[in-house]
Amino acid sequence: MNSKVLSRRDLDFLLYEWLDVQALTGRERFAEHSRETFDAFLDVSQQIAERDFAPHNRKNDLHEPTFDGNRVEMIPEVSHALRVFAESGLLGATMDAEHGGLQLPHVVQRACFLWFQAANTASSAYAMLTGGNAHLLLAHGTEEQIRRFVHPMIEGRFAGTMCLSEPQAGSSLSDVTTRAVKQADGTYRVTGGKMWISGGDHELTENIIHLVLARVAGAPAGVKGLSLFIVPKLDLATGERNGVTLAGLNHKMGYRGTTNTVLAFDDAVGELVGEEGRGLQYMFHMMNEARIGVGSGAVALGYTGYLHALAYARERQQGRPVTAKDPLAPPVPIVDHPDVRRMLLASKSYVEGGLALVLYAAKLLDQPSPENSLLLDVLTPIVKAWPSQWCRLADDHAIQIHGGYGYTREYPVEQFYRDNRLNSIHEGTDGIQALDLLGRKVTQQGGAGLALLLDRIRATAASAPAELGVPVLAACDRLAATTAKLWADPSTALVNATAYLDAAGHLVIAWMWLEQLNAAADREGDFYQGKRLAARYFVTHELPRIGPMLDLLDSGDTLLLDLDDAWLG
Amino acid sequence: MNSKVLSRRDLDFLLYEWLDVQALTGRERFAEHSRETFDAFLDVSQQIAERDFAPHNRKNDLHEPTFDGNRVEMIPEVSHALRVFAESGLLGATMDAEHGGLQLPHVVQRACFLWFQAANTASSAYAMLTGGNAHLLLAHGTEEQIRRFVHPMIEGRFAGTMCLSEPQAGSSLSDVTTRAVKQADGTYRVTGGKMWISGGDHELTENIIHLVLARVAGAPAGVKGLSLFIVPKLDLATGERNGVTLAGLNHKMGYRGTTNTVLAFDDAVGELVGEEGRGLQYMFHMMNEARIGVGSGAVALGYTGYLHALAYARERQQGRPVTAKDPLAPPVPIVDHPDVRRMLLASKSYVEGGLALVLYAAKLLDQPSPENSLLLDVLTPIVKAWPSQWCRLADDHAIQIHGGYGYTREYPVEQFYRDNRLNSIHEGTDGIQALDLLGRKVTQQGGAGLALLLDRIRATAASAPAELGVPVLAACDRLAATTAKLWADPSTALVNATAYLDAAGHLVIAWMWLEQLNAAADREGDFYQGKRLAARYFVTHELPRIGPMLDLLDSGDTLLLDLDDAWLG
C-alpha cells in the first residue's frame, strides 16, 4: 500500500531522474556519500516519520501544550519523536562532519525532512527551528559559541528559537524595541517582550537557545540598529534560570502542537553574535532558510492532503459520471467524476510542482556559485509564498473531495487545512514576500536575478514540446515586459506587488512542470503518464490565470493607492 | 461605533435606495406593512443578534454539543437566544397571517436573518432549518398537517430538520435506501439510517419534526421512487418517543454549535406529505430555500469578517507604506498599506456584492411571476456557490489582515473562516451547483433562463458608465457564445462545469456591482464613493478572471474525461 504521508516514488524521480542528485557525490563535500547513503536516509526518514511522528499528529492537535504558570506540558509522544529524530543524526544533516554533522546535500536533507513535515508539521517544527538556529551560529558564531551551543543542538540536547517579532513589530522589524546593555565582562543584558516565538518554551530539551534581535543602547533607529544575541533559557554553567520568562502561550487555529509563546526578557544575560548593528543581516541567514522551510512545510501538508484525497476518491462510491446514460447504473468511485478529477489533478499539479520547486531551490545551496545564489535569492519569496497559497488549496480540495466527512474531525484533512493556514503568515506574510520579490529581488544587480531566472525558464521551455513550451516562452516575455514597464514608474511599481508575485509564482511552477515533463521524456508507465498529464494541466488550465494579473500590472492601475479608507465602510 | 456584525447602512441602501422595497407595500400581500414596520424588524433583528446571539458565538465553538447516550447537552445561551428569536415573531416572518405569520416580504426577512447568521451562524441554523421545514409543509402539507406541525414551529415550540442524506448517499440522492411501509391506518413505518442531519437532536424544543426522504415498498429505483414523510421525534398525542434514535454526533471543524447527527429510524411512525413518489420534488422546495440560506450565511460570515478586518486595519499600527520615503517615519495604520487595502477592497466587493445578490434573489420571491421564477432558478446555484467560495475568501483575507493575531483563537476571524468552510459542502457541493447550473438551469426551456439573465445584465450594463458597462456587456456576449458552443457538443459539455459556474458567478456579481453603481448615481459622501470604488474594483480587478475560464470552456478541453486515474499517483 502506498504511503499517504508522501510519495517516495515521486521523490526518487525528482532527486535521481530529474535533479541528478547522485552526481553531487562528485563534489568533495559529498564524496563520502553515494546513492546508497542518500537512500538510506530517505528510508529512515520515512520510517521514523510514519512510526514516530504521524501517529500523534491528531493528538497534538487535540491536546495542545498547556502552561500552568510554571512548566509547559505537552503529550509525551513529541519528546519521544524528537529523540528518535535526533538519534538519526538528521539534526546535523547538512552540517560539517567536524561538528558532528552528516554533510548530506541540502536537497537530500530537504527531501528527508519533508517526510516529517508531512507526517506531523507541529512536532517537526521544533527540529526545523533548532536546525535554523544552529546554521546561523555555524555561519556567524565563534568557534566557542559553536562548541557551546551548536554541538548540543546537533545532539538534540538543546533546542533553538528565533526571537524577532514583538507585539508592536511583526512585519516591521525596524520597530523592534528590545534593548541590550553591554556589561563590563563583555556580555549583554537583554530586556524586552517578544511575540510569536515558536518553541519559545517547553521541556523537550535540557536548554533552549534563543537568538534575539535587540537594540544596543545608543544604536541608531531602524534596522541598522539591530544586533543579534544568544540568550539561553538556562545558564550553561550553573543551570540557573536566565531572565527569560514565558509570559503566555498563543492558542492557534492549527499547528497547535508547536508552542507559540510570548516571552519576557528581563535583564537576561546574552552574548553578541558577530558584530553590533549587523543583527538583521545575520538573522536573514536563518530567515531565508526558514522561508524555504515554510514553503516546504506547505508543500508537505498539501501533498499529504492530496494523497489522502486520492485514496478516498478511489474508495468512496457515489453517483454516476456526468456522461453516464443510465441514471440507475451502480454507483462509481468518485474519482470517476470530472469535478473530483479536476480537484485531484489541480492538487497534484500544485503539490508535485511545489515539491519540485522546493528541491530545486535546496539544490542551489549544494552547488554554491554567485549565479546560484542570485537565483535562490529571486526564488526565495516564491518558494515561501506560492506553496503557502496553492498547496493550501490542495488541502481545501482534499476537504471538498471528502465531502461532509472532510469537514469532520474524524478525518485528517481538516487539520491539514488548518495547519497549512499559518504558512501564509509566519516568516513574512505573502504580502511581505511580494514586496521582497518585486521591490528587492527582481531589481537587485540591475535586474540580473530576474534575467537569470527567465533565461533558465526559456531554456527549459525551448526543450519542451512546443504545445506546452510556447505558452511558457510567451509568459516569460510578458513577465519581462511587465517588469520593465513597472520599473519605469518606481513610485507606483509596488502597489500591485501581490499580482506580480502571483504571476511570477505560476510561471515558475509552469517551469517546474516543463522540467519534469522533459525529465519524464517518453518513458512509459502510469507514473510518467501522470507527470505528462499534470504538466499539460498546469500549462493549459493554470498558467492562463496570469494573463489578467499581468494585464492589471501593465495597466498601471493605482486604485489601491488612490482610495480613501473612509470609503471602505 | 459601527457594528462589526453587519452594516445597517448597507442594508438600507440595498433595500430602499436600490431595490425599492418600500414599493412592495403596494402589493396586497404586504399592504399592512410600511417602511416603518420593515425598519422595526431590521432594528429588532440587529438588537437581538447583537445582544443574544453574538456573545455566545465563540462559546458555541469551544463547547460544542455533547451526547451522553441519552440527551444532547449544549450551552444554555442557545436555547435562550432561540426563545427570544421566536418571541420576535421572525420564525413566521414571511408566512401568512392566518398561520400566525408576519407576511413580511422575503427580501426583508432575508435582511433580518442575515443579522443572526453573521452574529452566530451555528445558533441561527436551528431557526433556518425550522423555517425551511415549515415552508415546505405550508406548500405541500394538508391543513391538518399545517395546524399540527407548522403552527408549533412558528411559535418556537417545535423544531424542524431535513433528512435526505445517508452514509452512502450524500450528493447522490437517487441512492437513498431508507424505506417506508404503509400501515392499515394510512400511516407509514420508516426504517433506515440518515447522515449529516443538522439539528437532528437537541433539547431546544418540545419536539423535532423530521422531514424524511424514503422509498415506499415497490417504488421504482432512482429519484422517482422517493416519497417524503413527516416523522416527529415524539408522538404528538402521547409524547412517547418515536422510533428515531440519535446514533451519534458528527464533530466538525467549524459550525460546531449546530448539532450534526447520525439518525437511526427504526419502524418510526411517519405520515406522507402529498403524494407518493413526489418526495424529491417537494424537498426541492426546501432545498432551494436552503441553498439561498446557505449563500446568505456565507455572505453573513464573510461580511462580519470584513468588518472585523476593517476595524483592525484602522487601529493596528505597523510599518510604513511602500511609497514612503523615510524608513524611520512613525508607523501608520495598516489600512494605509496597498496590500492590506487590496484585501479589504476585494473583501468589500465580495461581501457587498454577495449581499446584493442574496437580497435580489429574495425579492424575486416577493414578485411572483413565471419570469421571476425562471430567473431565480438560474440564479440559485450561483447564490449558493459563489458566496461560499468568495465570501469565504473574505474571511481568509480577514485572518491575513490580522496577521499572527488572526490565526489565534483570541480573535474571532479564525472561527468565521472555519465556520464558512462548510458552506461549499452542505445543501449540494459547489460541484453539484455547477452541474445544476450548466446541466439543468441554463438549458431548461430552451435556454430561456440564461437568456433572461443576460438580458437583465445587459440592461444594467447599458445604463452604467461605459468604462465599466462595456466590459460587462462583452462578458455577457462571451458567456452566451461559450454556452452555445458547449451545448453543440452535449456529451462533453459538463466536463468543465465548475469553470462555467465560476465564470457565470463573477459575471453575476459584476452585474450586482453595476446595479449598485447605478443606484449610487452621483450621490456624494464616503458611502457612495465606497460603492463606486468597489464597483470599479470588481469590474477591473475581478471580472477579468473569467477570461481564462471561458477560454478553457471554448477550447472544449477534455483532459478531465480522458485521464486514467492510475496516472494520478
PDB file of C-alpha atoms in Angstrom, chain A residues 321-553:
ATOM      1  CA  PRO A 321     -20.399  10.227 -14.035  1.00  0.00           C
ATOM      2  CA  VAL A 322     -21.991  13.202 -15.777  1.00  0.00           C
ATOM      3  CA  THR A 323     -21.547  11.407 -19.071  1.00  0.00           C
ATOM      4  CA  ALA A 324     -23.386   8.251 -17.927  1.00  0.00           C
ATOM      5  CA  LYS A 325     -26.531   7.395 -19.828  1.00  0.00           C
ATOM      6  CA  ASP A 326     -28.259   5.247 -17.237  1.00  0.00           C
ATOM      7  CA  PRO A 327     -29.335   7.036 -14.041  1.00  0.00           C
ATOM      8  CA  LEU A 328     -29.830   3.687 -12.329  1.00  0.00           C
ATOM      9  CA  ALA A 329     -26.381   2.286 -13.100  1.00  0.00           C
ATOM     10  CA  PRO A 330     -24.465   1.250  -9.996  1.00  0.00           C
ATOM     11  CA  PRO A 331     -22.514   3.977  -8.203  1.00  0.00           C
ATOM     12  CA  VAL A 332     -18.929   4.559  -9.259  1.00  0.00           C
ATOM     13  CA  PRO A 333     -15.884   5.599  -7.245  1.00  0.00           C
ATOM     14  CA  ILE A 334     -15.947   9.366  -7.084  1.00  0.00           C
ATOM     15  CA  VAL A 335     -12.572   9.538  -8.827  1.00  0.00           C
ATOM     16  CA  ASP A 336     -14.650   8.965 -11.973  1.00  0.00           C
ATOM     17  CA  HIS A 337     -16.458  12.305 -11.624  1.00  0.00           C
ATOM     18  CA  PRO A 338     -14.854  15.033 -13.720  1.00  0.00           C
ATOM     19  CA  ASP A 339     -15.085  17.641 -10.969  1.00  0.00           C
ATOM     20  CA  VAL A 340     -13.371  15.337  -8.477  1.00  0.00           C
ATOM     21  CA  ARG A 341     -10.701  14.660 -11.081  1.00  0.00           C
ATOM     22  CA  ARG A 342     -10.326  18.391 -11.589  1.00  0.00           C
ATOM     23  CA  MET A 343      -9.635  18.897  -7.901  1.00  0.00           C
ATOM     24  CA  LEU A 344      -7.280  15.914  -7.780  1.00  0.00           C
ATOM     25  CA  LEU A 345      -5.369  16.911 -10.869  1.00  0.00           C
ATOM     26  CA  ALA A 346      -5.134  20.533  -9.765  1.00  0.00           C
ATOM     27  CA  SER A 347      -3.882  19.375  -6.373  1.00  0.00           C
ATOM     28  CA  LYS A 348      -1.369  17.032  -7.953  1.00  0.00           C
ATOM     29  CA  SER A 349      -0.067  19.866 -10.081  1.00  0.00           C
ATOM     30  CA  TYR A 350       0.244  22.120  -7.026  1.00  0.00           C
ATOM     31  CA  VAL A 351       1.920  19.691  -4.667  1.00  0.00           C
ATOM     32  CA  GLU A 352       4.234  17.974  -7.121  1.00  0.00           C
ATOM     33  CA  GLY A 353       5.063  21.321  -8.718  1.00  0.00           C
ATOM     34  CA  GLY A 354       5.710  22.810  -5.295  1.00  0.00           C
ATOM     35  CA  LEU A 355       7.825  19.836  -4.298  1.00  0.00           C
ATOM     36  CA  ALA A 356       9.937  20.215  -7.430  1.00  0.00           C
ATOM     37  CA  LEU A 357      10.490  23.884  -6.643  1.00  0.00           C
ATOM     38  CA  VAL A 358      11.473  23.252  -3.050  1.00  0.00           C
ATOM     39  CA  LEU A 359      14.012  20.606  -4.078  1.00  0.00           C
ATOM     40  CA  TYR A 360      15.335  22.723  -6.931  1.00  0.00           C
ATOM     41  CA  ALA A 361      15.905  25.608  -4.521  1.00  0.00           C
ATOM     42  CA  ALA A 362      17.601  23.351  -1.996  1.00  0.00           C
ATOM     43  CA  LYS A 363      19.962  22.001  -4.618  1.00  0.00           C
ATOM     44  CA  LEU A 364      21.133  25.514  -5.453  1.00  0.00           C
ATOM     45  CA  LEU A 365      22.694  25.554  -1.978  1.00  0.00           C
ATOM     46  CA  ASP A 366      24.653  22.428  -2.828  1.00  0.00           C
ATOM     47  CA  GLN A 367      26.350  23.974  -5.855  1.00  0.00           C
ATOM     48  CA  PRO A 368      27.376  27.327  -4.448  1.00  0.00           C
ATOM     49  CA  SER A 369      28.134  29.960  -7.062  1.00  0.00           C
ATOM     50  CA  PRO A 370      27.267  33.623  -7.460  1.00  0.00           C
ATOM     51  CA  GLU A 371      24.767  32.647 -10.118  1.00  0.00           C
ATOM     52  CA  ASN A 372      23.046  30.056  -7.977  1.00  0.00           C
ATOM     53  CA  SER A 373      22.984  32.421  -5.056  1.00  0.00           C
ATOM     54  CA  LEU A 374      21.347  35.088  -7.197  1.00  0.00           C
ATOM     55  CA  LEU A 375      18.795  32.606  -8.484  1.00  0.00           C
ATOM     56  CA  LEU A 376      17.991  31.397  -4.988  1.00  0.00           C
ATOM     57  CA  ASP A 377      17.535  34.995  -3.861  1.00  0.00           C
ATOM     58  CA  VAL A 378      14.946  35.666  -6.514  1.00  0.00           C
ATOM     59  CA  LEU A 379      13.218  32.326  -5.981  1.00  0.00           C
ATOM     60  CA  THR A 380      13.010  32.505  -2.168  1.00  0.00           C
ATOM     61  CA  PRO A 381       9.851  34.647  -1.893  1.00  0.00           C
ATOM     62  CA  ILE A 382       8.158  32.361  -4.414  1.00  0.00           C
ATOM     63  CA  VAL A 383       9.307  29.201  -2.646  1.00  0.00           C
ATOM     64  CA  LYS A 384       7.841  30.645   0.530  1.00  0.00           C
ATOM     65  CA  ALA A 385       4.570  32.151  -0.700  1.00  0.00           C
ATOM     66  CA  TRP A 386       3.444  30.030  -3.638  1.00  0.00           C
ATOM     67  CA  PRO A 387       3.056  26.717  -1.786  1.00  0.00           C
ATOM     68  CA  SER A 388       1.531  28.562   1.170  1.00  0.00           C
ATOM     69  CA  GLN A 389      -1.336  29.564  -1.102  1.00  0.00           C
ATOM     70  CA  TRP A 390      -1.623  26.786  -3.632  1.00  0.00           C
ATOM     71  CA  CYS A 391      -0.693  23.725  -1.614  1.00  0.00           C
ATOM     72  CA  ARG A 392      -3.154  25.026   0.942  1.00  0.00           C
ATOM     73  CA  LEU A 393      -5.681  24.936  -1.860  1.00  0.00           C
ATOM     74  CA  ALA A 394      -4.793  21.258  -2.281  1.00  0.00           C
ATOM     75  CA  ASP A 395      -5.850  20.789   1.352  1.00  0.00           C
ATOM     76  CA  ASP A 396      -9.006  22.744   0.644  1.00  0.00           C
ATOM     77  CA  HIS A 397      -9.739  20.452  -2.299  1.00  0.00           C
ATOM     78  CA  ALA A 398      -8.986  17.472  -0.074  1.00  0.00           C
ATOM     79  CA  ILE A 399     -11.790  18.544   2.264  1.00  0.00           C
ATOM     80  CA  GLN A 400     -14.128  19.098  -0.667  1.00  0.00           C
ATOM     81  CA  ILE A 401     -13.359  15.684  -2.156  1.00  0.00           C
ATOM     82  CA  HIS A 402     -14.171  14.079   1.194  1.00  0.00           C
ATOM     83  CA  GLY A 403     -17.495  15.955   1.236  1.00  0.00           C
ATOM     84  CA  GLY A 404     -19.138  16.198   4.646  1.00  0.00           C
ATOM     85  CA  TYR A 405     -16.653  13.674   6.035  1.00  0.00           C
ATOM     86  CA  GLY A 406     -13.796  16.024   5.163  1.00  0.00           C
ATOM     87  CA  TYR A 407     -15.327  18.720   7.322  1.00  0.00           C
ATOM     88  CA  THR A 408     -15.332  16.465  10.380  1.00  0.00           C
ATOM     89  CA  ARG A 409     -12.506  15.913  12.803  1.00  0.00           C
ATOM     90  CA  GLU A 410     -12.859  12.175  12.224  1.00  0.00           C
ATOM     91  CA  TYR A 411     -10.778  12.631   9.049  1.00  0.00           C
ATOM     92  CA  PRO A 412      -7.324  14.204   8.983  1.00  0.00           C
ATOM     93  CA  VAL A 413      -7.762  16.613   6.090  1.00  0.00           C
ATOM     94  CA  GLU A 414      -9.437  19.387   8.086  1.00  0.00           C
ATOM     95  CA  GLN A 415      -6.360  19.558  10.299  1.00  0.00           C
ATOM     96  CA  PHE A 416      -4.051  19.817   7.299  1.00  0.00           C
ATOM     97  CA  TYR A 417      -6.165  22.748   6.113  1.00  0.00           C
ATOM     98  CA  ARG A 418      -5.957  24.495   9.482  1.00  0.00           C
ATOM     99  CA  ASP A 419      -2.275  23.732   9.945  1.00  0.00           C
ATOM    100  CA  ASN A 420      -1.406  24.978   6.476  1.00  0.00           C
ATOM    101  CA  ARG A 421      -3.182  28.297   7.000  1.00  0.00           C
ATOM    102  CA  LEU A 422      -0.255  29.508   9.096  1.00  0.00           C
ATOM    103  CA  ASN A 423       2.240  29.263   6.277  1.00  0.00           C
ATOM    104  CA  SER A 424       0.964  32.384   4.527  1.00  0.00           C
ATOM    105  CA  ILE A 425       1.617  34.333   7.724  1.00  0.00           C
ATOM    106  CA  HIS A 426       4.784  33.331   9.552  1.00  0.00           C
ATOM    107  CA  GLU A 427       8.316  34.151   8.353  1.00  0.00           C
ATOM    108  CA  GLY A 428       6.955  37.080   6.350  1.00  0.00           C
ATOM    109  CA  THR A 429       3.391  37.202   5.088  1.00  0.00           C
ATOM    110  CA  ASP A 430       2.538  36.686   1.431  1.00  0.00           C
ATOM    111  CA  GLY A 431       2.332  40.476   1.094  1.00  0.00           C
ATOM    112  CA  ILE A 432       5.853  40.840   2.502  1.00  0.00           C
ATOM    113  CA  GLN A 433       7.121  38.219   0.056  1.00  0.00           C
ATOM    114  CA  ALA A 434       5.537  40.151  -2.803  1.00  0.00           C
ATOM    115  CA  LEU A 435       7.366  43.334  -1.765  1.00  0.00           C
ATOM    116  CA  ASP A 436      10.568  41.365  -1.362  1.00  0.00           C
ATOM    117  CA  LEU A 437      10.243  39.898  -4.843  1.00  0.00           C
ATOM    118  CA  LEU A 438       9.230  42.959  -6.793  1.00  0.00           C
ATOM    119  CA  GLY A 439      10.873  45.622  -4.640  1.00  0.00           C
ATOM    120  CA  ARG A 440      14.184  43.940  -3.993  1.00  0.00           C
ATOM    121  CA  LYS A 441      14.878  40.638  -5.701  1.00  0.00           C
ATOM    122  CA  VAL A 442      13.951  41.470  -9.285  1.00  0.00           C
ATOM    123  CA  THR A 443      15.660  44.850  -9.156  1.00  0.00           C
ATOM    124  CA  GLN A 444      18.908  43.928  -7.435  1.00  0.00           C
ATOM    125  CA  GLN A 445      22.054  43.947  -9.575  1.00  0.00           C
ATOM    126  CA  GLY A 446      20.237  45.775 -12.319  1.00  0.00           C
ATOM    127  CA  GLY A 447      17.632  43.075 -12.693  1.00  0.00           C
ATOM    128  CA  ALA A 448      20.175  40.282 -13.091  1.00  0.00           C
ATOM    129  CA  GLY A 449      18.213  37.906 -10.868  1.00  0.00           C
ATOM    130  CA  LEU A 450      15.061  38.031 -12.928  1.00  0.00           C
ATOM    131  CA  ALA A 451      17.031  37.864 -16.169  1.00  0.00           C
ATOM    132  CA  LEU A 452      18.780  34.749 -14.939  1.00  0.00           C
ATOM    133  CA  LEU A 453      15.500  33.163 -13.869  1.00  0.00           C
ATOM    134  CA  LEU A 454      13.875  33.891 -17.209  1.00  0.00           C
ATOM    135  CA  ASP A 455      16.911  32.513 -19.060  1.00  0.00           C
ATOM    136  CA  ARG A 456      16.592  29.255 -17.171  1.00  0.00           C
ATOM    137  CA  ILE A 457      12.873  29.053 -17.807  1.00  0.00           C
ATOM    138  CA  ARG A 458      13.310  29.804 -21.506  1.00  0.00           C
ATOM    139  CA  ALA A 459      15.990  27.149 -21.864  1.00  0.00           C
ATOM    140  CA  THR A 460      13.641  24.573 -20.351  1.00  0.00           C
ATOM    141  CA  ALA A 461      10.685  25.692 -22.444  1.00  0.00           C
ATOM    142  CA  ALA A 462      12.759  25.561 -25.621  1.00  0.00           C
ATOM    143  CA  SER A 463      13.450  21.875 -24.949  1.00  0.00           C
ATOM    144  CA  ALA A 464       9.823  21.048 -24.183  1.00  0.00           C
ATOM    145  CA  PRO A 465       7.181  20.011 -26.732  1.00  0.00           C
ATOM    146  CA  ALA A 466       6.045  23.193 -28.466  1.00  0.00           C
ATOM    147  CA  GLU A 467       2.427  22.752 -27.399  1.00  0.00           C
ATOM    148  CA  LEU A 468       3.441  23.380 -23.799  1.00  0.00           C
ATOM    149  CA  GLY A 469       6.755  25.166 -24.297  1.00  0.00           C
ATOM    150  CA  VAL A 470       5.428  28.003 -26.413  1.00  0.00           C
ATOM    151  CA  PRO A 471       2.880  29.327 -23.864  1.00  0.00           C
ATOM    152  CA  VAL A 472       5.621  29.332 -21.222  1.00  0.00           C
ATOM    153  CA  LEU A 473       8.003  31.224 -23.515  1.00  0.00           C
ATOM    154  CA  ALA A 474       5.255  33.745 -24.165  1.00  0.00           C
ATOM    155  CA  ALA A 475       4.661  34.130 -20.445  1.00  0.00           C
ATOM    156  CA  CYS A 476       8.395  34.807 -19.932  1.00  0.00           C
ATOM    157  CA  ASP A 477       8.289  37.581 -22.491  1.00  0.00           C
ATOM    158  CA  ARG A 478       5.216  39.063 -20.900  1.00  0.00           C
ATOM    159  CA  LEU A 479       6.666  39.000 -17.403  1.00  0.00           C
ATOM    160  CA  ALA A 480       9.868  40.645 -18.640  1.00  0.00           C
ATOM    161  CA  ALA A 481       7.928  43.359 -20.442  1.00  0.00           C
ATOM    162  CA  THR A 482       5.653  43.960 -17.459  1.00  0.00           C
ATOM    163  CA  THR A 483       8.632  44.211 -15.126  1.00  0.00           C
ATOM    164  CA  ALA A 484      10.346  46.775 -17.345  1.00  0.00           C
ATOM    165  CA  LYS A 485       7.155  48.785 -17.521  1.00  0.00           C
ATOM    166  CA  LEU A 486       6.649  48.699 -13.766  1.00  0.00           C
ATOM    167  CA  TRP A 487      10.129  49.982 -13.037  1.00  0.00           C
ATOM    168  CA  ALA A 488       9.732  52.798 -15.498  1.00  0.00           C
ATOM    169  CA  ASP A 489       7.457  54.264 -12.806  1.00  0.00           C
ATOM    170  CA  PRO A 490       9.014  53.209  -9.495  1.00  0.00           C
ATOM    171  CA  SER A 491       6.726  55.380  -7.376  1.00  0.00           C
ATOM    172  CA  THR A 492       3.763  53.112  -8.027  1.00  0.00           C
ATOM    173  CA  ALA A 493       5.544  49.908  -9.044  1.00  0.00           C
ATOM    174  CA  LEU A 494       4.860  48.196  -5.735  1.00  0.00           C
ATOM    175  CA  VAL A 495       1.154  48.941  -5.439  1.00  0.00           C
ATOM    176  CA  ASN A 496       0.096  45.712  -7.134  1.00  0.00           C
ATOM    177  CA  ALA A 497       3.084  43.688  -5.945  1.00  0.00           C
ATOM    178  CA  THR A 498       0.893  40.753  -4.960  1.00  0.00           C
ATOM    179  CA  ALA A 499      -0.375  40.319  -8.508  1.00  0.00           C
ATOM    180  CA  TYR A 500       3.264  40.255  -9.578  1.00  0.00           C
ATOM    181  CA  LEU A 501       4.159  37.572  -7.050  1.00  0.00           C
ATOM    182  CA  ASP A 502       1.156  35.509  -8.077  1.00  0.00           C
ATOM    183  CA  ALA A 503       2.013  35.751 -11.767  1.00  0.00           C
ATOM    184  CA  ALA A 504       5.701  35.037 -11.277  1.00  0.00           C
ATOM    185  CA  GLY A 505       4.838  32.136  -8.999  1.00  0.00           C
ATOM    186  CA  HIS A 506       2.592  30.460 -11.534  1.00  0.00           C
ATOM    187  CA  LEU A 507       5.211  30.935 -14.235  1.00  0.00           C
ATOM    188  CA  VAL A 508       7.890  29.357 -12.038  1.00  0.00           C
ATOM    189  CA  ILE A 509       5.677  26.365 -11.324  1.00  0.00           C
ATOM    190  CA  ALA A 510       4.907  26.011 -15.042  1.00  0.00           C
ATOM    191  CA  TRP A 511       8.677  25.895 -15.493  1.00  0.00           C
ATOM    192  CA  MET A 512       8.953  23.189 -12.843  1.00  0.00           C
ATOM    193  CA  TRP A 513       6.364  21.202 -14.779  1.00  0.00           C
ATOM    194  CA  LEU A 514       8.210  21.522 -18.053  1.00  0.00           C
ATOM    195  CA  GLU A 515      11.353  20.397 -16.238  1.00  0.00           C
ATOM    196  CA  GLN A 516       9.514  17.318 -15.034  1.00  0.00           C
ATOM    197  CA  LEU A 517       7.985  16.784 -18.452  1.00  0.00           C
ATOM    198  CA  ASN A 518      11.423  16.857 -20.031  1.00  0.00           C
ATOM    199  CA  ALA A 519      12.784  14.507 -17.390  1.00  0.00           C
ATOM    200  CA  ALA A 520       9.911  12.079 -17.935  1.00  0.00           C
ATOM    201  CA  ALA A 521      10.653  12.215 -21.653  1.00  0.00           C
ATOM    202  CA  ASP A 522       8.826   9.350 -23.339  1.00  0.00           C
ATOM    203  CA  ARG A 523       9.246   6.868 -20.556  1.00  0.00           C
ATOM    204  CA  GLU A 524       6.304   4.517 -20.241  1.00  0.00           C
ATOM    205  CA  GLY A 525       4.118   3.735 -17.279  1.00  0.00           C
ATOM    206  CA  ASP A 526       1.427   5.322 -15.137  1.00  0.00           C
ATOM    207  CA  PHE A 527       3.896   7.394 -13.161  1.00  0.00           C
ATOM    208  CA  TYR A 528       5.285   9.136 -16.239  1.00  0.00           C
ATOM    209  CA  GLN A 529       1.865   9.474 -17.790  1.00  0.00           C
ATOM    210  CA  GLY A 530       0.862  11.245 -14.607  1.00  0.00           C
ATOM    211  CA  LYS A 531       3.754  13.661 -14.928  1.00  0.00           C
ATOM    212  CA  ARG A 532       2.843  14.415 -18.529  1.00  0.00           C
ATOM    213  CA  LEU A 533      -0.792  14.827 -17.606  1.00  0.00           C
ATOM    214  CA  ALA A 534      -0.113  17.232 -14.747  1.00  0.00           C
ATOM    215  CA  ALA A 535       2.312  19.252 -16.876  1.00  0.00           C
ATOM    216  CA  ARG A 536      -0.344  19.614 -19.520  1.00  0.00           C
ATOM    217  CA  TYR A 537      -2.934  20.507 -16.897  1.00  0.00           C
ATOM    218  CA  PHE A 538      -0.769  23.158 -15.310  1.00  0.00           C
ATOM    219  CA  VAL A 539       0.198  24.851 -18.545  1.00  0.00           C
ATOM    220  CA  THR A 540      -3.280  24.734 -20.089  1.00  0.00           C
ATOM    221  CA  HIS A 541      -5.563  25.197 -17.054  1.00  0.00           C
ATOM    222  CA  GLU A 542      -3.411  27.119 -14.571  1.00  0.00           C
ATOM    223  CA  LEU A 543      -0.856  29.250 -16.383  1.00  0.00           C
ATOM    224  CA  PRO A 544      -3.546  31.260 -18.218  1.00  0.00           C
ATOM    225  CA  ARG A 545      -4.557  32.729 -14.845  1.00  0.00           C
ATOM    226  CA  ILE A 546      -1.571  35.038 -15.061  1.00  0.00           C
ATOM    227  CA  GLY A 547      -2.926  36.866 -18.119  1.00  0.00           C
ATOM    228  CA  PRO A 548      -5.346  39.081 -16.177  1.00  0.00           C
ATOM    229  CA  MET A 549      -2.711  39.656 -13.452  1.00  0.00           C
ATOM    230  CA  LEU A 550      -0.180  40.940 -15.965  1.00  0.00           C
ATOM    231  CA  ASP A 551      -2.883  42.991 -17.691  1.00  0.00           C
ATOM    232  CA  LEU A 552      -3.591  44.650 -14.380  1.00  0.00           C
ATOM    233  CA  LEU A 553       0.087  45.347 -13.748  1.00  0.00           C
TER     234      LEU A 553
END
